[in-house]
XYZ file of N, CA and C in Angstrom:
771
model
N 10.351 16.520 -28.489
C 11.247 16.726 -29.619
C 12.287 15.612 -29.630
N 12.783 15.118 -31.225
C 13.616 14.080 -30.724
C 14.685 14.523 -31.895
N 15.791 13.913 -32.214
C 17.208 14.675 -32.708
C 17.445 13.126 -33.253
N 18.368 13.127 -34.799
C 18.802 11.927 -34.699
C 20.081 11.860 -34.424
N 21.241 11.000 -33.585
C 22.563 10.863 -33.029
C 23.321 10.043 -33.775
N 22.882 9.320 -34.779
C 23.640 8.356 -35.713
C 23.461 7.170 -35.986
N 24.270 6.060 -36.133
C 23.465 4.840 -36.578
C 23.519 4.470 -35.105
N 23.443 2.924 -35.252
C 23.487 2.197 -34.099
C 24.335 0.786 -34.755
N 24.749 0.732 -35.294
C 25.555 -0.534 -36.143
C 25.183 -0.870 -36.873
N 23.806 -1.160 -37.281
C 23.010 -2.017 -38.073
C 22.278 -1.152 -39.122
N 23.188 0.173 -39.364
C 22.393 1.136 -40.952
C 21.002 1.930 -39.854
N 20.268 1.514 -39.056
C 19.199 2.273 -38.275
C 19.788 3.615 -38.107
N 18.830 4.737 -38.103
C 19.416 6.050 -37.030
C 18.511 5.337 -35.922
N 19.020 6.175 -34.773
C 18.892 6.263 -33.537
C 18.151 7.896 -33.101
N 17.153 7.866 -32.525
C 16.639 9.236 -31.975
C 16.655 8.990 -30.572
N 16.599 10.385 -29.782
C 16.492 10.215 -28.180
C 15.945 11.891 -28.220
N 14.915 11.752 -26.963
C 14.149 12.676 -26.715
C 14.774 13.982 -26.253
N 15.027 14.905 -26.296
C 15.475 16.226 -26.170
C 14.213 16.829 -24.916
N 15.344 17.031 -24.069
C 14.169 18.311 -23.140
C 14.047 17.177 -21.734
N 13.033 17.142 -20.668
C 12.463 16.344 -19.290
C 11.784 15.389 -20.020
N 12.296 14.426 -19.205
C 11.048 13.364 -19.649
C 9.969 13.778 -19.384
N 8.814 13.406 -19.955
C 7.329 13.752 -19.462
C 7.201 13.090 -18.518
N 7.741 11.697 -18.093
C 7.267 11.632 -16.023
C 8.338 11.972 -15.335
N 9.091 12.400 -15.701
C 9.959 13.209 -14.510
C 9.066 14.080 -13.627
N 9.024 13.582 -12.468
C 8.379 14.449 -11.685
C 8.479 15.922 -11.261
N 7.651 17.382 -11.011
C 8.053 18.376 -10.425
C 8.827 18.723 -11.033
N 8.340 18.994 -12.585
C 9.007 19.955 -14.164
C 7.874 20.928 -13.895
N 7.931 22.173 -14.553
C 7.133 22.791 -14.890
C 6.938 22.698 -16.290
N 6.326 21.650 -17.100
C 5.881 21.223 -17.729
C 4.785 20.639 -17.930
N 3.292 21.262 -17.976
C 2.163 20.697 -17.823
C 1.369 20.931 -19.170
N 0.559 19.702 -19.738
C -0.208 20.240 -21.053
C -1.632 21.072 -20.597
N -1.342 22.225 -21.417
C -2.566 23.133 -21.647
C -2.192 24.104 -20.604
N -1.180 24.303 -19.896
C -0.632 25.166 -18.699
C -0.121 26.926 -19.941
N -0.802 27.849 -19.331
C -0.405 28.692 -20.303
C 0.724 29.416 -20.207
N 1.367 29.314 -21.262
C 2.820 30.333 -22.096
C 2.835 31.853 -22.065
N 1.483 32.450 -21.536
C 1.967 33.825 -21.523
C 0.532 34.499 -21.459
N 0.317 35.070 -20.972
C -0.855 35.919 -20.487
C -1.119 36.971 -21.292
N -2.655 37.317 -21.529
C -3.390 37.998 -22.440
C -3.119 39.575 -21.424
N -3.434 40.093 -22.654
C -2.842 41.881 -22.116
C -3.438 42.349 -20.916
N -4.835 41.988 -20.951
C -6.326 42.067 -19.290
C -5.567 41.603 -18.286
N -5.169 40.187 -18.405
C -4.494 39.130 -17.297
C -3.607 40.300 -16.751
N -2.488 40.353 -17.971
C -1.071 40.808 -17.379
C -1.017 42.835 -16.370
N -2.032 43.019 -17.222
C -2.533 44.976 -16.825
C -3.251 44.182 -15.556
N -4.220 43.408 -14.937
C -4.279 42.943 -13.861
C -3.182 42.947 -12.332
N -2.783 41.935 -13.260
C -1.386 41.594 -12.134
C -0.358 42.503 -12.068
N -0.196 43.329 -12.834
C 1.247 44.193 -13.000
C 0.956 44.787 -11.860
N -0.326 45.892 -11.472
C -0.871 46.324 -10.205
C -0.441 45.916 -9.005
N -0.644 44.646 -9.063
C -0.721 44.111 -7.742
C 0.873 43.871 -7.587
N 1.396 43.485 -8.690
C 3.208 43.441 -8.207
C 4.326 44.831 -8.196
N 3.432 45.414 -8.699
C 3.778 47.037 -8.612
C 3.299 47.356 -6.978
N 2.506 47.146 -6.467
C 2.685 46.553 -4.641
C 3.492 46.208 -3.851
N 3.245 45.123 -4.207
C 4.454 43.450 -3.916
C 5.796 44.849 -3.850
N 6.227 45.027 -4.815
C 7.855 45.395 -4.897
C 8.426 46.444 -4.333
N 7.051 47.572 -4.444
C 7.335 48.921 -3.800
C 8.051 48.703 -2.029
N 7.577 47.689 -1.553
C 7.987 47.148 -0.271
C 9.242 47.111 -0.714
N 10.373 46.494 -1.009
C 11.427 45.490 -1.149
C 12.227 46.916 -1.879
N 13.508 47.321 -0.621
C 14.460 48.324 -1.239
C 15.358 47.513 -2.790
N 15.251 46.463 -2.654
C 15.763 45.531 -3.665
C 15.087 45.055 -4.321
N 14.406 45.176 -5.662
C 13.234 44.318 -6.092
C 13.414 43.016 -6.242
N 14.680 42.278 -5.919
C 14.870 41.024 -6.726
C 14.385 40.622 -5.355
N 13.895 41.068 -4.569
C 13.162 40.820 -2.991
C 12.292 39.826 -3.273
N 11.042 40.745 -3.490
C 10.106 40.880 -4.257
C 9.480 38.832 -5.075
N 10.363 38.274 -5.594
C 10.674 37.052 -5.964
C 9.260 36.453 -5.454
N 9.539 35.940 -4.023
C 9.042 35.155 -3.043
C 7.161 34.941 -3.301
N 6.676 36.410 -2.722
C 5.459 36.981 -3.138
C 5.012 37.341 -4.612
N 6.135 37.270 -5.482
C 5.258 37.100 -6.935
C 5.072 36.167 -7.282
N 5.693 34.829 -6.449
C 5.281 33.485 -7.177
C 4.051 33.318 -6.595
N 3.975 33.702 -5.603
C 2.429 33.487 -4.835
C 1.402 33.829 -5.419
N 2.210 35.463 -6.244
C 0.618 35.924 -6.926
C 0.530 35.432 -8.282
N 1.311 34.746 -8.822
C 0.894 34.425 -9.940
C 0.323 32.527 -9.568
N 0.594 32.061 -8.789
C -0.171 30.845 -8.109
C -1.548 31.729 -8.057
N -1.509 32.180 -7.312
C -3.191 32.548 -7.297
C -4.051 32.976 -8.761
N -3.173 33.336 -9.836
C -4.219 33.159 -10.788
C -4.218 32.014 -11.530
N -2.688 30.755 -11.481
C -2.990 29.677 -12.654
C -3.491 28.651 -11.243
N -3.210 28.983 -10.108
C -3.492 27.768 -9.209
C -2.398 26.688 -8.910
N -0.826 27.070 -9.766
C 0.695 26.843 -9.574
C 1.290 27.208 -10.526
N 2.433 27.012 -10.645
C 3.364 27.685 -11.628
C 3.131 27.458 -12.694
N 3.154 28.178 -13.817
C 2.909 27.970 -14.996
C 4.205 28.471 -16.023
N 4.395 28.551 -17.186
C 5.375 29.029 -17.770
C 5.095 30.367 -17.950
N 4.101 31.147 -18.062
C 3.082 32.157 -18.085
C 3.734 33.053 -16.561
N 3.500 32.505 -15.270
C 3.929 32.907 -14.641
C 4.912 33.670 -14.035
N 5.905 32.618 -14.595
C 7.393 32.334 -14.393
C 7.696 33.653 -14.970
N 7.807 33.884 -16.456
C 7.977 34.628 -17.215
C 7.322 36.232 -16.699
N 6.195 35.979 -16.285
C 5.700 37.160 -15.646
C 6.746 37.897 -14.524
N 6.988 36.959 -13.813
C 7.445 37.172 -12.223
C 9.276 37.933 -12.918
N 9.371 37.052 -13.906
C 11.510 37.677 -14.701
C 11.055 38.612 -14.624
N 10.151 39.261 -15.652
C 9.913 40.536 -16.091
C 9.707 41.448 -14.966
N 9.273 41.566 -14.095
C 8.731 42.555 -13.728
C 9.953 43.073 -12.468
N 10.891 41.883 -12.363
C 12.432 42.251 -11.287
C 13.565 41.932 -12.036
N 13.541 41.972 -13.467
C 14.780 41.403 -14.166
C 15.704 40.978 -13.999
N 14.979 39.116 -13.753
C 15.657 38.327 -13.282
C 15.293 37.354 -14.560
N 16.263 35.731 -14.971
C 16.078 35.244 -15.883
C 14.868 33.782 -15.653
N 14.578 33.111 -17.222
C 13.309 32.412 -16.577
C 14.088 31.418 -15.610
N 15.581 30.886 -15.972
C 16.550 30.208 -14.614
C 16.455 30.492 -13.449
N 16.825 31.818 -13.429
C 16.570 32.262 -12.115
C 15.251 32.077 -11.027
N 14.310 32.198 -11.509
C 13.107 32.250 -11.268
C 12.710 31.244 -10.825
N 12.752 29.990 -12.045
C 12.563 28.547 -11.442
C 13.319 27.935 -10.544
N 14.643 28.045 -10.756
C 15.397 27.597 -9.364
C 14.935 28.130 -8.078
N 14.418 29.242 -8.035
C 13.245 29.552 -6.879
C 12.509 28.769 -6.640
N 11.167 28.622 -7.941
C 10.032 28.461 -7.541
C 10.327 26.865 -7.254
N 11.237 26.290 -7.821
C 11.111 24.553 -8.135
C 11.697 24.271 -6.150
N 13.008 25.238 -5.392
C 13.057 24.766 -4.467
C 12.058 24.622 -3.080
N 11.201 25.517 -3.140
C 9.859 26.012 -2.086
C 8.758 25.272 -2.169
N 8.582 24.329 -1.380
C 7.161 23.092 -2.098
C 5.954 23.683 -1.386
N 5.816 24.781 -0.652
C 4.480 25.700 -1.053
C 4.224 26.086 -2.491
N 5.312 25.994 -3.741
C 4.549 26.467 -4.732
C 4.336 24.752 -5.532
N 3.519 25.314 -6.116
C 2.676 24.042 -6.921
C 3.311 23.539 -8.406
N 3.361 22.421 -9.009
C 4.024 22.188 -10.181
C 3.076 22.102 -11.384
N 1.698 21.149 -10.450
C 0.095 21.572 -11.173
C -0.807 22.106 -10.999
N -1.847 21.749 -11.783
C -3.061 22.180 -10.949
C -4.074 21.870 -9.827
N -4.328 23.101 -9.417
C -4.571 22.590 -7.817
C -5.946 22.994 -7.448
N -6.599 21.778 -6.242
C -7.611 21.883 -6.393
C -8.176 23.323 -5.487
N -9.452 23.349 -5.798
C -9.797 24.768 -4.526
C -9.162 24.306 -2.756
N -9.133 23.252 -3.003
C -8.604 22.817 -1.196
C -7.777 22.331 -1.593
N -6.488 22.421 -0.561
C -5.184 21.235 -1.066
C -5.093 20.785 0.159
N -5.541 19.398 0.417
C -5.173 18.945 1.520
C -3.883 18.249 2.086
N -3.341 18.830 2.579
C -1.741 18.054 3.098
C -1.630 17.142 4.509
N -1.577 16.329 4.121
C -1.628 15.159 5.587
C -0.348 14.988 5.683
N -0.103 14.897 6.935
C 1.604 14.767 7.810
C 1.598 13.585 8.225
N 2.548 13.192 7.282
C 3.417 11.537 7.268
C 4.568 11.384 7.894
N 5.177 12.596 8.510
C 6.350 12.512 9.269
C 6.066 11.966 10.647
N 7.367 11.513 10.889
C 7.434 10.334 11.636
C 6.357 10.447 13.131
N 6.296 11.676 13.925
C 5.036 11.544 14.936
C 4.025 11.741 14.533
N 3.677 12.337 13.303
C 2.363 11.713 13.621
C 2.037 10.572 12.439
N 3.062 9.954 11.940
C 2.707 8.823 11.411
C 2.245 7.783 12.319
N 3.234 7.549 13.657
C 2.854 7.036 14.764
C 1.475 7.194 15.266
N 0.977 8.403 14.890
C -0.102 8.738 16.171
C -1.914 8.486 15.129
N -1.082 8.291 14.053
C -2.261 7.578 13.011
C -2.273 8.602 11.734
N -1.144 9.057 11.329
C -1.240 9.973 9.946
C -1.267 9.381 8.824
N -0.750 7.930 8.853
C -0.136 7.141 7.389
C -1.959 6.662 7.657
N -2.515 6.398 8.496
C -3.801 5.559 8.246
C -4.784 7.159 7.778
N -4.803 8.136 8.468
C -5.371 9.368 7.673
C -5.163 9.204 6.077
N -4.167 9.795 5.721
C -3.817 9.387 4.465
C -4.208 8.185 3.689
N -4.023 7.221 4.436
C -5.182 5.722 3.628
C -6.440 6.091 3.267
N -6.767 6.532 4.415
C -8.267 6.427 4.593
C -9.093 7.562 3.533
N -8.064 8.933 3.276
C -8.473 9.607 2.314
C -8.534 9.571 0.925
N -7.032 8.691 0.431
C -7.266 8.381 -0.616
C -7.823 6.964 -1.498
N -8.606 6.515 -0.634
C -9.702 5.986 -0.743
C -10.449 6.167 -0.723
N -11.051 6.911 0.214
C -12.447 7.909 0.303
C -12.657 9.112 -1.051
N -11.730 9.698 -1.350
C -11.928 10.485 -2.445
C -11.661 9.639 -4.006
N -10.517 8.628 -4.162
C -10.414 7.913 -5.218
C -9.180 8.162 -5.862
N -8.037 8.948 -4.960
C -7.203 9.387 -5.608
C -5.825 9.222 -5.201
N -4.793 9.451 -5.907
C -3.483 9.003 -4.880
C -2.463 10.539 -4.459
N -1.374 10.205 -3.917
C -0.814 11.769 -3.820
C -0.860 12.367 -4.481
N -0.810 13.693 -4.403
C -0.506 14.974 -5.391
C -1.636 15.032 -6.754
N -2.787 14.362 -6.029
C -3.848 13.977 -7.503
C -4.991 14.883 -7.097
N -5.964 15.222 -7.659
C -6.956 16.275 -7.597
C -8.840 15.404 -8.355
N -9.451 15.612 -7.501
C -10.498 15.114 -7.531
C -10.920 15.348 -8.973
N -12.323 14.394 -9.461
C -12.229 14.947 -10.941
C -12.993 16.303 -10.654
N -13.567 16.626 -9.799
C -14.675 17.787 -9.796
C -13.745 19.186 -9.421
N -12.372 19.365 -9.300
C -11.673 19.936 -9.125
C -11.456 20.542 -7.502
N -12.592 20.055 -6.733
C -12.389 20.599 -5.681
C -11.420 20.192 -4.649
N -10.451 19.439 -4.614
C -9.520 18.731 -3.322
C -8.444 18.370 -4.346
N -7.183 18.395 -3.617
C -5.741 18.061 -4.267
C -5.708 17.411 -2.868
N -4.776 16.075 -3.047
C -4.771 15.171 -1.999
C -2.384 15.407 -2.139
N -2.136 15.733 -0.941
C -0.829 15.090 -0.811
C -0.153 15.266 0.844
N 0.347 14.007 0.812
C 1.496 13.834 2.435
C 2.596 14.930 2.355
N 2.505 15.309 3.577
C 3.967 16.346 3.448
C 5.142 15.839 4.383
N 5.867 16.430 4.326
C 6.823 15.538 5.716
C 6.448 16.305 6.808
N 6.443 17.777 7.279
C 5.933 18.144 8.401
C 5.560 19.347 8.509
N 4.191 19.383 9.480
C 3.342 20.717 9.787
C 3.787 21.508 10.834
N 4.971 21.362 11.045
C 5.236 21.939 12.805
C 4.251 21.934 13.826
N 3.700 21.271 13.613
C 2.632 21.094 14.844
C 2.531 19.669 15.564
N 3.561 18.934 15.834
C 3.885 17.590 16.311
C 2.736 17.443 17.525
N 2.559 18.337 18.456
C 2.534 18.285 19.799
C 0.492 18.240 19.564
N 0.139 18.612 18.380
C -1.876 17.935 17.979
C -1.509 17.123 16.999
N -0.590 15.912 16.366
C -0.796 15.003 16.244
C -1.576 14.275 16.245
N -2.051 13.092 15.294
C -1.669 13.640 13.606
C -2.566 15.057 12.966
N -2.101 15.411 12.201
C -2.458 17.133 11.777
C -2.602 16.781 10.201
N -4.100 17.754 9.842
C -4.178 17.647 8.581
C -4.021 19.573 8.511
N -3.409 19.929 7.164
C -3.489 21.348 6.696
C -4.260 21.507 5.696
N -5.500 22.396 5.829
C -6.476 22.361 4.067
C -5.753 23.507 3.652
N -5.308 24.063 3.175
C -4.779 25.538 1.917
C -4.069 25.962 3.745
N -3.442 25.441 4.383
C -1.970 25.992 5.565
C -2.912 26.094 6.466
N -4.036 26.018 6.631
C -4.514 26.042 7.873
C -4.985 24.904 8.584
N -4.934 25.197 10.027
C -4.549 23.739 11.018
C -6.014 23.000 11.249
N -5.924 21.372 11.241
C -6.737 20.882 11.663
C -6.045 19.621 12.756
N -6.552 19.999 13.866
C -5.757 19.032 14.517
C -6.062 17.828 14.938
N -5.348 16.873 15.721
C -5.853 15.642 16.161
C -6.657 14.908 15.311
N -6.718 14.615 14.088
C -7.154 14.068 13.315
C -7.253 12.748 13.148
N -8.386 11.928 13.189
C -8.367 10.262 12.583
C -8.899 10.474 11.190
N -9.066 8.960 11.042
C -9.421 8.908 9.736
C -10.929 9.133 9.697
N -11.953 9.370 10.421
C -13.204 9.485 10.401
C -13.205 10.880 10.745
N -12.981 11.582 11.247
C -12.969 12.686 11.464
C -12.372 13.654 9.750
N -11.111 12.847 8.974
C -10.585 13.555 7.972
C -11.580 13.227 7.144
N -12.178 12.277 6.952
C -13.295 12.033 6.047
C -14.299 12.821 5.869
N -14.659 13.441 6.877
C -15.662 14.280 7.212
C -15.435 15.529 6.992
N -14.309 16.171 7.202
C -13.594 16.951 6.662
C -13.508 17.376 4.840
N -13.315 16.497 4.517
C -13.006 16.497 2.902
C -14.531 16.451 2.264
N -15.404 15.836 2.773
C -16.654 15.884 2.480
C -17.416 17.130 2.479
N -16.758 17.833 3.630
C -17.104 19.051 3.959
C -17.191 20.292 2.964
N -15.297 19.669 2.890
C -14.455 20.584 1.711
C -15.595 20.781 0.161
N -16.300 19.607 -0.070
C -16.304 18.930 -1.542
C -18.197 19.565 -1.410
N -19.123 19.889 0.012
C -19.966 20.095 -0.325
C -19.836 21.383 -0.170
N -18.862 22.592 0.054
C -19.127 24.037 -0.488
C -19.276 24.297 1.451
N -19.276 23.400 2.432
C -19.472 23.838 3.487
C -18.348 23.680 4.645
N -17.034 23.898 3.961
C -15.764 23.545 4.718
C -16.050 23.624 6.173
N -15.925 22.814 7.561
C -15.254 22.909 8.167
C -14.473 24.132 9.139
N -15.120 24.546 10.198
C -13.816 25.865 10.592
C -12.461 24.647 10.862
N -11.381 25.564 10.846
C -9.921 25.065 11.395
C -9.944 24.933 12.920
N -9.042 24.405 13.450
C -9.022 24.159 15.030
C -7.954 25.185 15.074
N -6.916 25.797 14.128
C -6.765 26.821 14.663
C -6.374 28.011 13.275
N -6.505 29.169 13.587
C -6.225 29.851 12.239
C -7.775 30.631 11.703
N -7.626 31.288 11.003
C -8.652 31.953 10.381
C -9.532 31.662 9.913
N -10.456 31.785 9.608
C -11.547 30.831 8.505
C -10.990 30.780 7.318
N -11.711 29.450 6.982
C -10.704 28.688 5.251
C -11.243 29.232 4.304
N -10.309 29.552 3.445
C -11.025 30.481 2.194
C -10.190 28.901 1.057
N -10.643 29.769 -0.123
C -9.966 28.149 -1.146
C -8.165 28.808 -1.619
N -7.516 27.949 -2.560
C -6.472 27.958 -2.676
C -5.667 29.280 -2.835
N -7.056 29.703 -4.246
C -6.389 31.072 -4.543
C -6.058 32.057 -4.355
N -7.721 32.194 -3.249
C -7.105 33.121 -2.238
C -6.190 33.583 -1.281
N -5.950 31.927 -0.379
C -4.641 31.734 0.278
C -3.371 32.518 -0.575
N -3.589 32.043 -1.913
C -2.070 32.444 -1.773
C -2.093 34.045 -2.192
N -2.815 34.607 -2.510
C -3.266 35.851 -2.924
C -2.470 36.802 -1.571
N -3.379 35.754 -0.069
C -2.924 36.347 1.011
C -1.265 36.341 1.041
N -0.682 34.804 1.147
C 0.413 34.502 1.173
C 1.348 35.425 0.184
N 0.867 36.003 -0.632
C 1.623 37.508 -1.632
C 1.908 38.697 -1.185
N 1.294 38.681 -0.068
C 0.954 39.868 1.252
C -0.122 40.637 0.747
N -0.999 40.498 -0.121
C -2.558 41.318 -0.528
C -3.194 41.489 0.411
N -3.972 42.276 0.831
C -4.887 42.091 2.049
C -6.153 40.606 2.324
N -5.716 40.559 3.520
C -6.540 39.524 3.756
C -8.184 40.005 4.525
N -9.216 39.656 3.924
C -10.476 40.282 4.525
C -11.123 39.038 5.459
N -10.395 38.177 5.726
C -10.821 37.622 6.651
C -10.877 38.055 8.298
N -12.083 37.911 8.765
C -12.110 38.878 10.541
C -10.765 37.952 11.221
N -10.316 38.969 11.955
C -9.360 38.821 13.180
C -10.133 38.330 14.551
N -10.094 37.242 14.477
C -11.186 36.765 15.737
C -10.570 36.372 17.058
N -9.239 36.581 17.121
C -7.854 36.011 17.817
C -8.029 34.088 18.129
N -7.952 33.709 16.597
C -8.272 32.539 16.665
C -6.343 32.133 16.265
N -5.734 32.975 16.416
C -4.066 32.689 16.256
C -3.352 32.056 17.579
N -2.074 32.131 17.708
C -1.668 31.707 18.897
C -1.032 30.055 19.591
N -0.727 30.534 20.253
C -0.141 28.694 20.981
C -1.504 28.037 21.183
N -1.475 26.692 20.887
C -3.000 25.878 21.739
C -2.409 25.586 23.185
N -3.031 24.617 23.799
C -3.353 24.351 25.275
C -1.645 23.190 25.158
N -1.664 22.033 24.377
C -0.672 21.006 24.291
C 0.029 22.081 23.918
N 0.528 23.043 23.174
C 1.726 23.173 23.438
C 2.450 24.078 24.402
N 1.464 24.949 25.306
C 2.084 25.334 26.481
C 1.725 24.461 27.830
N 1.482 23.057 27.577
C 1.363 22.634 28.735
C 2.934 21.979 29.569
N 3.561 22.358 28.588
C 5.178 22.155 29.651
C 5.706 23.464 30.074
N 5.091 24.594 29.414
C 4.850 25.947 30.644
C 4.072 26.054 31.668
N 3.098 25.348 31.334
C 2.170 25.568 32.574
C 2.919 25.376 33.824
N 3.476 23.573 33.643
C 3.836 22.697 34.332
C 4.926 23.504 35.142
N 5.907 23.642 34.608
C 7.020 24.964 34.984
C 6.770 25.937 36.226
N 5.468 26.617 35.393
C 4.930 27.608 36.187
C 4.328 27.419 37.542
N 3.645 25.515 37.729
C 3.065 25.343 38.875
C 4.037 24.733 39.695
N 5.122 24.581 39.256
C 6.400 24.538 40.325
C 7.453 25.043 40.623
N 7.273 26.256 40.227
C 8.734 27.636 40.433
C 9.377 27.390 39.783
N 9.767 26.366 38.184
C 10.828 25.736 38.145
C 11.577 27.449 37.047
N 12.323 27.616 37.309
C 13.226 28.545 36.377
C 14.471 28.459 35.630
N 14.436 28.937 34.283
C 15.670 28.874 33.397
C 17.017 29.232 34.462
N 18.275 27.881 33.925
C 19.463 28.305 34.670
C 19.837 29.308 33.879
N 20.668 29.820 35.004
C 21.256 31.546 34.462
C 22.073 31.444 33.797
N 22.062 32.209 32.344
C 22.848 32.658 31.213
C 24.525 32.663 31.766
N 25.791 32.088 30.845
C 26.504 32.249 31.136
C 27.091 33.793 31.675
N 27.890 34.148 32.795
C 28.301 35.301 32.948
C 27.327 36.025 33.560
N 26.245 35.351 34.100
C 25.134 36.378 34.254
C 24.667 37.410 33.727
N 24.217 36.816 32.614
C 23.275 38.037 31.789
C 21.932 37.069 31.446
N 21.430 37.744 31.531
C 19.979 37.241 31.273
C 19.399 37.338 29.916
């Protein structure tokens, strides 16, 4: 939309665009992203956030896990969403987005069935993450935050996986792949792209985006409990170490433990 502001000296009007620029990055502004959900959609989801809320003595609780579930049906925020999520804890569409826009688990587009996040922060950039990241978006054809044309992989660097200590670390939809090169991530994404993902090195078996976040809404997750959770080996090996030499925590001030 553009407005006219007056001349400019020379008898011309002058217009200037009203609203985000279209490349301003991380608007919720996407073309063909939908404005509001058909009555099926919305009698769908109401269910499931009629869930979501019953938990939360406060519904404006509630927030967190409805952005999740409405990610799981556009695949990220949509205006559709947004609007969904006010309604149902009467909160405004402001409110809402200043949520969803600060949490970069939620999405601004569309996302592929895998979102792969490679860790560019500083150890494991060292330990070969910035060359992971080369090596993928070349191998697939795409640059950050971009999505294959076949829809299956969203490619982007994050700053960090908390998992410094399996360096460098790739995450497909939050689950861990560790120690990663670039031949190994290649293989990986290939994996992703022929329908035959890959297990994780640690975490559950990989389901695709939507489901993740379906889980991440707190829905039940039907994936088996295989006790594939837990610390790995690197990061209790400075307990071990501890342990094979008596070494013990100094005592709490005042002696309390």
């Amino acid at each position: 939309m553009t407005a006219p502001v007056g001349g400019n000296g020379s008898g011309e009007r002058v217009f200037i665009r009203l609203g985000p620029p279209p490349e301003e990055p991380n608007q919720f502004v996407v073309e063909g992203a939908p404005q509001s959900y058909s009555p099926e959609v919305r009698a769908r989801l109401e269910v499931d956030a009629k869930e979501i809320i019953s938990r939360y003595p406060d519904k404006r609780s509630a927030l967190l896990p409805l952005l999740h579930l409405v990610q799981a049906e556009d695949s990220y925020l949509t205006p559709a969403g947004l609007e969904f999520c006010g309604e149902q804890i009467g909160l405004t569409g402001a409110e809402v987005s200043a949520v969803g826009s600060f949490y970069t688990m939620y999405r601004r587009g569309p996302t592929g069935d895998y979102l792969v996040g490679v860790c560019t922060n500083t150890l494991c950039a060292v330990m070969g993450g910035d060359a992971v990241f080369g090596s993928l978006k070349e191998h697939l054809g795409i640059g950050n935050d971009e999505t294959t044309a076949d829809g299956s992989v969203t490619l982007q660097h994050i700053e960090c996986n908390a998992a410094c200590d399996f360096a460098p670390v790739v995450m497909v939809n939050w689950e861990f792949y560790d120690n990663q090169t670039p031949e190994s991530a290649r293989e990986l994404v290939d994996s992703l792209r022929d329908g035959k993902p890959k297990a994780p090195t640690r975490g559950a078996p990989l389901c695709k985006f939507r489901e993740t976040s379906r889980i991440l809404a707190g829905l039940p997750d039907e994936r088996p409990d295989e006790g594939q959770g837990g610390a790995g080996a690197a990061t209790l090996a400075g307990l071990q170490v501890a342990k094979e030499k008596g070494m013990e925590p100094p005592p709490a001030p005042g002696g309390k433990s």
